[in-house]
GROMACS .gro file of C-alpha atoms in nm:
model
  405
    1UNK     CA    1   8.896  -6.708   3.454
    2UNK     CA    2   8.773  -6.473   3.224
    3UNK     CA    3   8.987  -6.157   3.065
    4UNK     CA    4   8.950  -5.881   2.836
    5UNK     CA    5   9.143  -5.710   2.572
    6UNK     CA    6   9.146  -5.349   2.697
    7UNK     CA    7   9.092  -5.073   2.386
    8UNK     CA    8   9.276  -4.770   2.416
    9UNK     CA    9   9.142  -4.544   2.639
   10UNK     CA   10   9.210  -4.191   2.642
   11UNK     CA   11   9.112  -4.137   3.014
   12UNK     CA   12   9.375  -4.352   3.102
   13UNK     CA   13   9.633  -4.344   2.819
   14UNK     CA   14   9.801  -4.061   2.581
   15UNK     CA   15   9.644  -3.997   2.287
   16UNK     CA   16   9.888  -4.118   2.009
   17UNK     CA   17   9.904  -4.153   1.618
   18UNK     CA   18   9.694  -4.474   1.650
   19UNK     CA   19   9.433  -4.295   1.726
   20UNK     CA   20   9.451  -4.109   1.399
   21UNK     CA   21   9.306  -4.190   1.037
   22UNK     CA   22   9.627  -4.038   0.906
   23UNK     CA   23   9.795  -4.314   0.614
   24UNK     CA   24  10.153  -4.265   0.459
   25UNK     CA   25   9.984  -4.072   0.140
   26UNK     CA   26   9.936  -3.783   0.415
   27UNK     CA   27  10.297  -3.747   0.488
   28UNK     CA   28  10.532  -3.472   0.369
   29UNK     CA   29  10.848  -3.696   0.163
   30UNK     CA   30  11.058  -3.382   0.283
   31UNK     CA   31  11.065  -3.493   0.631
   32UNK     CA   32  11.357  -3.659   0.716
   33UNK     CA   33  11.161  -3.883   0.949
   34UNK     CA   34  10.908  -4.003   0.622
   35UNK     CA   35  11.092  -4.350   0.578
   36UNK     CA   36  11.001  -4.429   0.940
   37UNK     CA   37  10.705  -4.271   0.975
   38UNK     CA   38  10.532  -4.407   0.633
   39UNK     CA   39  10.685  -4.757   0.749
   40UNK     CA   40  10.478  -4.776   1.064
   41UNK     CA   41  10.176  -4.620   0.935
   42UNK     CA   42  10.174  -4.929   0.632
   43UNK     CA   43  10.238  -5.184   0.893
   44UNK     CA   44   9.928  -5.060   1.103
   45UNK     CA   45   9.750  -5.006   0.789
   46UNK     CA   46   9.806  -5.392   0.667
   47UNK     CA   47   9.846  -5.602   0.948
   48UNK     CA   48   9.827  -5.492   1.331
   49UNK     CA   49   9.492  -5.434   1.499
   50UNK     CA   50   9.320  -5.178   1.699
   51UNK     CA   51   9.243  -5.393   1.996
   52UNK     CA   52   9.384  -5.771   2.050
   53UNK     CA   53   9.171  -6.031   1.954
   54UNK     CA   54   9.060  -6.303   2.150
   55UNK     CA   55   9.006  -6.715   2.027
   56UNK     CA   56   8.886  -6.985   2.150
   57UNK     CA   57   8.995  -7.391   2.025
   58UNK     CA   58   9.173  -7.218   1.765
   59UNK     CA   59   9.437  -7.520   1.591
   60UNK     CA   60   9.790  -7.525   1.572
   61UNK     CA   61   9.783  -7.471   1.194
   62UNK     CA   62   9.564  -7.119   1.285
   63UNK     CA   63   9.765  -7.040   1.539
   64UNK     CA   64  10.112  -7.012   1.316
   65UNK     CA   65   9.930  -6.859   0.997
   66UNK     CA   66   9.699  -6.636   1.154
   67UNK     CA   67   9.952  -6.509   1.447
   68UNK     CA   68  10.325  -6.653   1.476
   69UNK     CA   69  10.360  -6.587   1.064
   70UNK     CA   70  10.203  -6.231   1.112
   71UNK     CA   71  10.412  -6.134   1.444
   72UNK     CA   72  10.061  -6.035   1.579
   73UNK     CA   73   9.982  -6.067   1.962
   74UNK     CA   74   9.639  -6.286   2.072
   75UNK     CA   75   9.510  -6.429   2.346
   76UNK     CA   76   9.432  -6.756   2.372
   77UNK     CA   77   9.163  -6.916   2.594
   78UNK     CA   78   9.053  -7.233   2.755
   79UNK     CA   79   9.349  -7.357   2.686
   80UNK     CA   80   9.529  -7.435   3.061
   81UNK     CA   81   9.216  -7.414   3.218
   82UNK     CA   82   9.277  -7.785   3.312
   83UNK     CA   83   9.633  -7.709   3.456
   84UNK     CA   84   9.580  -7.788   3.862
   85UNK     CA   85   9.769  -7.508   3.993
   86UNK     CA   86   9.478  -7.239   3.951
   87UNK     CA   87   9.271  -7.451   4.235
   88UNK     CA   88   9.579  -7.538   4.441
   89UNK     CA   89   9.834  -7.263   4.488
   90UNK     CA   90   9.717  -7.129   4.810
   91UNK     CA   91   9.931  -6.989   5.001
   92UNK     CA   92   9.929  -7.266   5.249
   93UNK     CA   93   9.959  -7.517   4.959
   94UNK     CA   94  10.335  -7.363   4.853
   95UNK     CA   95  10.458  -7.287   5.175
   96UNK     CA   96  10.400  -7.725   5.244
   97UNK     CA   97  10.533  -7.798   4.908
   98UNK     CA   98  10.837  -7.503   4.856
   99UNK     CA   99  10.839  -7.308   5.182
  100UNK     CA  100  11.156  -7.428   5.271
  101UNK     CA  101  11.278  -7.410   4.904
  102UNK     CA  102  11.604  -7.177   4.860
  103UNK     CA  103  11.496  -6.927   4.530
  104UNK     CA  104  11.646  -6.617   4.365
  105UNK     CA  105  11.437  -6.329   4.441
  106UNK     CA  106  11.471  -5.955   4.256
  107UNK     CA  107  11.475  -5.658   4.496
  108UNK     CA  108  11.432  -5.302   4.388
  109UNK     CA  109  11.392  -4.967   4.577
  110UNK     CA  110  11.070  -4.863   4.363
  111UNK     CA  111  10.964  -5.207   4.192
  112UNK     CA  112  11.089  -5.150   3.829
  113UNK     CA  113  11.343  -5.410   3.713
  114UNK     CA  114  11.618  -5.353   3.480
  115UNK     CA  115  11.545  -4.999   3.434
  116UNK     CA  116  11.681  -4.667   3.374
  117UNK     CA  117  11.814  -4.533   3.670
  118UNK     CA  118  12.054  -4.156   3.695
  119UNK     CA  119  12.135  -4.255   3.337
  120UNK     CA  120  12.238  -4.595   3.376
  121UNK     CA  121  12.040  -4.916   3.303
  122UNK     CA  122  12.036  -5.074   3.671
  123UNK     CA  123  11.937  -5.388   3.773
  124UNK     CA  124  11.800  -5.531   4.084
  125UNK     CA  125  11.975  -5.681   4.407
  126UNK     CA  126  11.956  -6.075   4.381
  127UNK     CA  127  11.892  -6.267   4.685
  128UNK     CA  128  11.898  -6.617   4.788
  129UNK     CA  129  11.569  -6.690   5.044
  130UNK     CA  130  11.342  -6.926   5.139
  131UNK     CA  131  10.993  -6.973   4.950
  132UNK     CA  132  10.829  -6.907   5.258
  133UNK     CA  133  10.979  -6.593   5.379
  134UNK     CA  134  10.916  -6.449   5.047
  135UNK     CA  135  10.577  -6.526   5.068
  136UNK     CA  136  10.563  -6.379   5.425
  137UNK     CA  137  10.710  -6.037   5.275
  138UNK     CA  138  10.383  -6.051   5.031
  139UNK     CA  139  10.130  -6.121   5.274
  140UNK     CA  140  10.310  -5.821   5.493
  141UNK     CA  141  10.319  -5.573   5.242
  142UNK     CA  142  10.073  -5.310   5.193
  143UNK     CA  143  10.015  -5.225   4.861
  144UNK     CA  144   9.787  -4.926   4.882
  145UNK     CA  145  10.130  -4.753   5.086
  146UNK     CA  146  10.391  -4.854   4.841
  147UNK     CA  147  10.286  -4.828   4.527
  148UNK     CA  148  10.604  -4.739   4.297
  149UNK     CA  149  10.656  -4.352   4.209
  150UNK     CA  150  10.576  -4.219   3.888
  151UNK     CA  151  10.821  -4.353   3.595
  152UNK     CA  152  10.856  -4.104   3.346
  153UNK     CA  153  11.123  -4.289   3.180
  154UNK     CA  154  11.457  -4.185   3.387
  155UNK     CA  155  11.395  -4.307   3.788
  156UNK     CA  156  11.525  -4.150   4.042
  157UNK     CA  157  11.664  -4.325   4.324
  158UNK     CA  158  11.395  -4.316   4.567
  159UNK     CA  159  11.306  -4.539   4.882
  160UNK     CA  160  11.023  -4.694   4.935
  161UNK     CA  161  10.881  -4.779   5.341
  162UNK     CA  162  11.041  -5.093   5.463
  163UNK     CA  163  11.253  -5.346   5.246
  164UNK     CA  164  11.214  -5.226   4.876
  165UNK     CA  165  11.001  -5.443   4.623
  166UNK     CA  166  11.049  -5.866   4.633
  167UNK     CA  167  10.973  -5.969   4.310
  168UNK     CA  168  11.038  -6.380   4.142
  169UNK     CA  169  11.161  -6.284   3.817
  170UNK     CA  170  11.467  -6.468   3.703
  171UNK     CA  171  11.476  -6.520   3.358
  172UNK     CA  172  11.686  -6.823   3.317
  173UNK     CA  173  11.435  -7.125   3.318
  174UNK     CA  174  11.389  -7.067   3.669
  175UNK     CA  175  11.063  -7.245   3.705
  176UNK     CA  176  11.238  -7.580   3.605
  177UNK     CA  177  11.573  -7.501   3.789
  178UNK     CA  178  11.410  -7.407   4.125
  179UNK     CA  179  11.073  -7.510   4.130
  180UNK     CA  180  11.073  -7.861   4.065
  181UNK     CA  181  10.758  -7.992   4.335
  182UNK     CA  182  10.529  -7.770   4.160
  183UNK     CA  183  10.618  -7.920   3.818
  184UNK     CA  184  10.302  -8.132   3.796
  185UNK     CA  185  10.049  -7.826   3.864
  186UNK     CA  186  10.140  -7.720   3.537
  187UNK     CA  187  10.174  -7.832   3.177
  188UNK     CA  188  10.553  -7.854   3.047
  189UNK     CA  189  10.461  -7.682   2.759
  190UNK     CA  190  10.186  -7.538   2.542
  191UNK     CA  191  10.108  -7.818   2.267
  192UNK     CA  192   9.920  -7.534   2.075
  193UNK     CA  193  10.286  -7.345   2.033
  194UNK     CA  194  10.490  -7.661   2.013
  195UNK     CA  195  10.321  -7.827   1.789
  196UNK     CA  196  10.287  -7.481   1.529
  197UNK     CA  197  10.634  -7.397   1.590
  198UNK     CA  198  10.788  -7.754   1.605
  199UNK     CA  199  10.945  -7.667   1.886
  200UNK     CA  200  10.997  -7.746   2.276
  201UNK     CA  201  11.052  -7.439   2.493
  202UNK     CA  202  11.393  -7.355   2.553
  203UNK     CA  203  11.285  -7.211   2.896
  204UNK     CA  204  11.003  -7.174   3.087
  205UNK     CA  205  10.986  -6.915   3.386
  206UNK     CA  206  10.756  -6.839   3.673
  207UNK     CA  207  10.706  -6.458   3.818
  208UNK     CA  208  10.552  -6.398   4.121
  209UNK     CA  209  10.531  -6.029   4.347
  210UNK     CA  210  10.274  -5.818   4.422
  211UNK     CA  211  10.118  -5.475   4.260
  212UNK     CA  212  10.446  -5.299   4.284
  213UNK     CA  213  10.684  -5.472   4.035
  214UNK     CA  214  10.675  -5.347   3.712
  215UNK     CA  215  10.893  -5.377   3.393
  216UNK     CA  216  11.044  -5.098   3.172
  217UNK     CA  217  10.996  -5.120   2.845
  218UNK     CA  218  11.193  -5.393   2.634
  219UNK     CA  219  11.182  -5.680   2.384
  220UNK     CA  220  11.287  -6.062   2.413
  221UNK     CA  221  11.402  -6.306   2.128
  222UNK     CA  222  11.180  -6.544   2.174
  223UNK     CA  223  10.776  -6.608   2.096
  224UNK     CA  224  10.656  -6.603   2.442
  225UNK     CA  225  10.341  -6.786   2.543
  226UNK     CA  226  10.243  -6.562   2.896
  227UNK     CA  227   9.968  -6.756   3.136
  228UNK     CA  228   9.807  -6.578   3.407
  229UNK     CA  229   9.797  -6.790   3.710
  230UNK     CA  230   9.661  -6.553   3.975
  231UNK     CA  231   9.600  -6.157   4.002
  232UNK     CA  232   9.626  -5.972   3.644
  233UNK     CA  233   9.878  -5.832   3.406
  234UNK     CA  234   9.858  -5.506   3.245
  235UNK     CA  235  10.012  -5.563   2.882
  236UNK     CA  236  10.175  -5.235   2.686
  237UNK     CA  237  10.291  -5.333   2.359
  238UNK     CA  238  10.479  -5.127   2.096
  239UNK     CA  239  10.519  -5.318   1.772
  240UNK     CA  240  10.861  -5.404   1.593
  241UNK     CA  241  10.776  -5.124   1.298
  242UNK     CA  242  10.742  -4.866   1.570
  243UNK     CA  243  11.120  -4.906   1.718
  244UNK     CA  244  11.238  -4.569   1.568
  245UNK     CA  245  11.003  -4.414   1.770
  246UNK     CA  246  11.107  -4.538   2.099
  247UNK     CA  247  11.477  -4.352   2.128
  248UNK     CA  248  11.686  -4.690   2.170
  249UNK     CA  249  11.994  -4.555   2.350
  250UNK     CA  250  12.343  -4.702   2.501
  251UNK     CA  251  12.357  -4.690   2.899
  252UNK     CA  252  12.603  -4.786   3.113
  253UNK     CA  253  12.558  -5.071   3.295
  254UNK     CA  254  12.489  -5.065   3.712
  255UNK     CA  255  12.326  -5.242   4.019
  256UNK     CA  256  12.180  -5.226   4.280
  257UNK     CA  257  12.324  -5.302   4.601
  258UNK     CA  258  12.237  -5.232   4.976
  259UNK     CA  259  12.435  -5.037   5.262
  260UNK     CA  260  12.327  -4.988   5.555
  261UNK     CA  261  11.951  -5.033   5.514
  262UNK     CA  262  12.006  -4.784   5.189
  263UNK     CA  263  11.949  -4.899   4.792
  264UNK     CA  264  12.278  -4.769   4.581
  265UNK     CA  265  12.385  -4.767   4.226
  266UNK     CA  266  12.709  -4.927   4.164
  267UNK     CA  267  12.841  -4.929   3.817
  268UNK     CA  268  12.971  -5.240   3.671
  269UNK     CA  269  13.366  -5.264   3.625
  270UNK     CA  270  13.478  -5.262   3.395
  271UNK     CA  271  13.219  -5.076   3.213
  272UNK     CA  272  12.930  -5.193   3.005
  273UNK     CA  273  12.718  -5.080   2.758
  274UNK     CA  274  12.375  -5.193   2.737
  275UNK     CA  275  12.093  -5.084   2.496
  276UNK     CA  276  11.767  -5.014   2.657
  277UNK     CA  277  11.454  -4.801   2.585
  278UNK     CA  278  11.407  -4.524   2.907
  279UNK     CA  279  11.050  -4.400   2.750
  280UNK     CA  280  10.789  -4.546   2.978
  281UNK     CA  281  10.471  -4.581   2.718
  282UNK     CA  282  10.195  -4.531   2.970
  283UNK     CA  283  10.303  -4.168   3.054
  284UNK     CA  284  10.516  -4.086   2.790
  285UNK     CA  285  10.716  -3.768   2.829
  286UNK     CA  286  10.688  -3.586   2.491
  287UNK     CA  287  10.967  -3.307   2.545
  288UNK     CA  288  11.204  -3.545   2.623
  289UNK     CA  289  11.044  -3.816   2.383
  290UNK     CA  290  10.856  -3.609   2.109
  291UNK     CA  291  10.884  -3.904   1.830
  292UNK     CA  292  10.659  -4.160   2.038
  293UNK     CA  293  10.339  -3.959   1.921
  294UNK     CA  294  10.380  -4.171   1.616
  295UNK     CA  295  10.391  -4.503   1.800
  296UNK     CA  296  10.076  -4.736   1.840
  297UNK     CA  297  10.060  -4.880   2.146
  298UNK     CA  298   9.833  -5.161   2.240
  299UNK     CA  299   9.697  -5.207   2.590
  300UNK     CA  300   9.597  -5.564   2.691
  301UNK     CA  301   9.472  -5.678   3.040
  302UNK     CA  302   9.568  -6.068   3.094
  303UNK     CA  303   9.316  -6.238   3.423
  304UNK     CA  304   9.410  -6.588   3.512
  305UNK     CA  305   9.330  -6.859   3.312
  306UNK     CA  306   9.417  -6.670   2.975
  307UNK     CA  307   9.778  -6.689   2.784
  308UNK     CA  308   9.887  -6.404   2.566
  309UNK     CA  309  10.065  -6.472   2.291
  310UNK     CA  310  10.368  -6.232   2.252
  311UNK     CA  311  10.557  -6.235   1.955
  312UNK     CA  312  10.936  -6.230   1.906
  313UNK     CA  313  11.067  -5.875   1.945
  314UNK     CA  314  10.723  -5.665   2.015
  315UNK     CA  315  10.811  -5.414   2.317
  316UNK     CA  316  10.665  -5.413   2.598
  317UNK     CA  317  10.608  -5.301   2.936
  318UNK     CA  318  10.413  -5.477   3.226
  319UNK     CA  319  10.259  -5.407   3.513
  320UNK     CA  320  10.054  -5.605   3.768
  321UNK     CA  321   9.710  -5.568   4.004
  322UNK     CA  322   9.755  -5.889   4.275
  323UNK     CA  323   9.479  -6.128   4.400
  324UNK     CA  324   9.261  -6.095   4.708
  325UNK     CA  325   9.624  -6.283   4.851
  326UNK     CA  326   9.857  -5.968   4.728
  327UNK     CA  327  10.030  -6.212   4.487
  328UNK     CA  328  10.022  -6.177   4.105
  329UNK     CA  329  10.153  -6.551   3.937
  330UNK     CA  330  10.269  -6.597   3.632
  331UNK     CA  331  10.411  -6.861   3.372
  332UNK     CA  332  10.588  -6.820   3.067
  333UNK     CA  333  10.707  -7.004   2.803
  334UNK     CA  334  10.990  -6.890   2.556
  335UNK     CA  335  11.013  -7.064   2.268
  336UNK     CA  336  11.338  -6.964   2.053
  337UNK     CA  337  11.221  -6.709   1.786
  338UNK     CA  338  11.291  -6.760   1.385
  339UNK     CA  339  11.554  -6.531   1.227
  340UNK     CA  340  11.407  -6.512   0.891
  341UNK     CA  341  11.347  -6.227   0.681
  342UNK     CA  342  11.099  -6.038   0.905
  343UNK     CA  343  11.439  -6.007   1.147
  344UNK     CA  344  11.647  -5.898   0.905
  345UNK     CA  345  11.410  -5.636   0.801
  346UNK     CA  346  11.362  -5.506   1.137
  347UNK     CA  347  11.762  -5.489   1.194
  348UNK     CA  348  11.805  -5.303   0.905
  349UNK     CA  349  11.545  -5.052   1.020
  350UNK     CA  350  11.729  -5.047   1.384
  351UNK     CA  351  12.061  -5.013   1.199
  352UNK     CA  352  11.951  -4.704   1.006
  353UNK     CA  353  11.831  -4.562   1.313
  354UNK     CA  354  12.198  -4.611   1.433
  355UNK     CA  355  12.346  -4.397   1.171
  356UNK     CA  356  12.081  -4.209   1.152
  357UNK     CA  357  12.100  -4.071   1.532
  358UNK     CA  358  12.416  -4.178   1.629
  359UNK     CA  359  12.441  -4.180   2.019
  360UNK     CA  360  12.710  -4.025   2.239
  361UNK     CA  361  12.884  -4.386   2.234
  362UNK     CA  362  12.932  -4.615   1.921
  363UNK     CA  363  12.671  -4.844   1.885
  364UNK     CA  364  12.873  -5.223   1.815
  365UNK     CA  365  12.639  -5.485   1.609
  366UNK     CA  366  12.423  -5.705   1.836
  367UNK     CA  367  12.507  -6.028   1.813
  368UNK     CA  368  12.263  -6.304   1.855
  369UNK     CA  369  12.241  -6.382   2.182
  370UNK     CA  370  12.032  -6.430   2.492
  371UNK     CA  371  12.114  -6.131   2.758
  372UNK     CA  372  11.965  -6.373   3.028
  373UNK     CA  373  12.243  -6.621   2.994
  374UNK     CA  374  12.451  -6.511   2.758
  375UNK     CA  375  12.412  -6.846   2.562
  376UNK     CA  376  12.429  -6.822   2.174
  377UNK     CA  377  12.049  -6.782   1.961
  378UNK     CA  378  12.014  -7.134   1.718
  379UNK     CA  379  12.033  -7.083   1.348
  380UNK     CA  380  11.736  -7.207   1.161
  381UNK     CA  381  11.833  -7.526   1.051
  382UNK     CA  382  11.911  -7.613   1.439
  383UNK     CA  383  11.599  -7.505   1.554
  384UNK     CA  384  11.464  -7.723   1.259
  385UNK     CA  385  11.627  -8.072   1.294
  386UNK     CA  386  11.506  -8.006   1.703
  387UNK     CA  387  11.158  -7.922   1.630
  388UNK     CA  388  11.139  -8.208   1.410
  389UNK     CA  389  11.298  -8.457   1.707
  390UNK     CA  390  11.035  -8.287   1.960
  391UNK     CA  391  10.724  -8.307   1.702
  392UNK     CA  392  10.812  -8.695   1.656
  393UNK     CA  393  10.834  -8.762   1.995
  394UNK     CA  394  10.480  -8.574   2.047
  395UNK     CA  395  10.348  -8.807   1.771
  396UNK     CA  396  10.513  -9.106   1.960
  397UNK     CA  397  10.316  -9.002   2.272
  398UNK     CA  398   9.993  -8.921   2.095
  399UNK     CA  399   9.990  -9.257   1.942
  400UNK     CA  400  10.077  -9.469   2.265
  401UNK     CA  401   9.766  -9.247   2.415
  402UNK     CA  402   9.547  -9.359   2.110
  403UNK     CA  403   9.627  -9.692   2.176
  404UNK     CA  404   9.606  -9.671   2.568
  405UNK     CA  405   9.243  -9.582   2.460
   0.00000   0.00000   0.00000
C-alpha cells in the first residue's frame, strides 16, 4: 500500500514557470499581467511546495495548522490501512454483496467527464444498471485498445470500439445512497479531518472505472479527503493563486445522449451557461493557452492505501492506471469548505479576471452553491454550531470506548 509523490518531470510534463527561480522582483510593473503574475510567484515563494509531502501519525491539531489553514495538499498514510475493503473487494466479493444492486453509472464516448466538447461543456449519459453488469463491462474491456484520444483541451466527438467509457462517478453522496452493504468495509469518515475541521462529511462518494476515465480540469467547494482503494490515481493540481492563468470561460451547457449505437451532443433547453476551464494541464496547448506557462502545477501519484488531502478550490485534473482486475476504486470524503478570508481573496482575484477579460457572454456572480445538487453552501456559523454537535458526539463515543476498556 505504498505511494509516492511524483516530482515534476520534464520527460513527461511541460516545462512551466515552476520550474524557474524567477521571484516577483524580476517582473516588468508595465505588464498588464504583473498583478497576477507577481501574485502567484509570492504564493509559491511563501507557502506551496515543489513536490507534496508525505506524513505519517500526524494529529488532528497538525493536520489543520500545517495543511487545512495553509490550503496545501498532503498525503496522509497509515491511516485506513485497517478499513476491510482493501482485502475484500474482489470482484467475486461485490458481485455477492451488490451485483444485483441498481447504480448510476457515467458513460462517455472518450472517457472524460464533464468536459469541453465542440465548445460546449458536455456531460456524460447517465444510466441505471446492475452492479454486476457494470463490473462485467470492466472485466471485458481492453484497456491497451481504448485508451481515450489525446485532450488538448477542446474534444472532439470521437468514438471509441464498443460501448464508450462506464465510469461510477456520481457526485451526490452516492456511496451512502446506493451502496449501503458495503458500508461496513469502510470507515464513515476520516476522524483525522473531522475532528480538525469539527465537522462530519456532508457527502461521501465512491468512483470506480477503469484506465480510460479521466476528469477535465476543475475545482470543488469542499476539503476533500481522496482514498485509494485499488489501482492508482494520477493527481494534477493547479493552485487557487494560479486561476488567472487557466482561461476560466462561459460554455454552454450540453449532453450526451445515444442514437442509434452513436454518442451526440444535445444542448440543454433552455440554455445554460456554465463556467469551466478547457486547458488540459498535462499537454497544455500554449497558442491557444499561452498564460499557463506561468502556472505551477503539481503532479501527485495516489496507490491504495494512501488519502490525499485536497484542499477547497485547488484545480485539478485526474486520471487513473487500474489493478491487475482493470478496476481503479476510489473513496472520497467532502467535507464543506470555510468561506473565510482566503475565499474572498481568491473571488476577488477571479472577479478581476472577469473585467479584466471579459468573455463573449456576461459573466453573472457565482453564488454559493453546490453544482452537484444544487443545494445551498452553509455560512460559517452553521457549519460551526454542526461541527460542534458532531465533535461532542465523537467525545461521547470516545468516552463510552474508554470506559468499555
Amino acid at each position: 500500500m505504498s505511494c509516492s509523490c511524483r516530482p515534476r518531470c520534464h520527460s513527461q510534463h511541460p516545462p512551466s514557470w515552476a520550474d524557474s527561480t524567477e521571484t516577483a522582483e524580476d517582473l516588468d510593473t508595465n505588464d498588464p499581467e504583473y498583478p497576477y503574475k507577481a501574485f502567484a510567484l509570492d504564493a509559491r515563494e511563501l507557502y506551496l511546495n515543489s513536490e507534496c509531502p508525505r506524513v505519517f501519525n500526524i494529529s488532528p491539531l497538525e493536520f489543520y495548522r500545517d495543511y487545512v489553514s495553509q490550503n496545501r495538499p498532503v498525503l496522509l498514510s497509515g491511516m485506513v490501512e485497517h478499513w476491510p475493503a482493501f482485502h475484500k473487494w474482489s470482484n467475486t466479493y461485490l458481485r455477492e454483496k451488490i451485483g444485483e444492486l441498481e447504480v448510476t453509472v457515467d458513460v462517455t464516448p472518450h472517457g472524460y467527464g464533464d468536459a469541453i466538447v465542440d465548445g460546449r461543456f458536455v456531460t456524460p449519459v447517465q444510466k441505471s444498471m446492475k452492479f454486476g453488469a457494470f463490473l462485467d463491462i470492466l472485466e471485458g474491456t481492453d484497456a491497451s485498445e481504448r485508451m481515450p484520444p489525446e485532450h488538448t483541451g477542446t474534444l472532439t466527438r470521437k468514438r471509441l470500439p464498443e460501448k464508450g467509457v462506464y465510469y461510477i462517478q456520481h457526485q451526490n453522496g452516492n456511496f451512502l445512497e446506493e451502496y449501503a452493504p458495503l458500508h461496513d468495509d469502510v470507515d464513515e469518515h476520516i476522524p483525522l479531518a473531522s475532528q480538525a475541521l469539527g465537522l462530519a462529511p456532508d457527502a461521501v462518494n465512491i468512483w470506480i472505472g477503469d484506465s480510460n476515465a479521466v476528469s477535465s480540469l476543475h475545482k470543488d467547494p469542499y476539503e476533500n479527503l481522496y482514498v485509494v482503494v485499488a489501482g492508482e490515481k494520477h493527481f494534477t493540481l493547479l493552485p487557487p493563486s494560479d486561476v488567472a492563468f487557466l482561461d476560466e470561460r462561459l460554455y454552454p451547457a450540453a449532453h450526451y445522449k445515444e442514437e442509434n449505437g452513436e454518442f451526440v451532443v444535445e444542448p440543454e433547453e433552455p440554455e445554460q451557461l456554465v463556467p469551466w476551464i478547457s486547458v488540459n494541464p498535462d499537454m497544455p496547448d500554449l497558442s491557444t493557452h499561452p498564460n499557463f506557462k506561468y502556472a505551477s502545477p503539481l503532479h501527485v501519484i495516489v496507490r491504495a492505501g494512501d488519502i490525499l488531502y485536497l484542499p477547497s478550490l485547488w484545480y485539478h485534473q485526474v486520471s487513473q492506471v487500474a489493478d491487475q482486475h482493470n478496476r481503479v476504486i476510489a473513496v472520497n470524503y467532502w467535507y464543506d469548505m470555510t468561506h473565510d478570508c482566503k475565499y474572498n481573496y481568491y473571488m476577488l482575484l477571479r472577479n478581476t479576471l472577469r473585467l479584466k477579460k471579459p468573455p463573449a457572454v456576461e459573466i453573472e456572480p457565482l453564488q454559493l452553491t453546490d453544482r452537484y445538487n444544487g443545494s445551498r453552501s452553509r455560512t460559517a456559523s452553521e457549519s460551526s454550531e454542526e461541527g460542534r454537535a458532531f465533535i461532542e458526539s465523537l467525545a461521547a463515543e470516545q468516552a463510552s470506548d474508554d470506559e468499555d476498556e
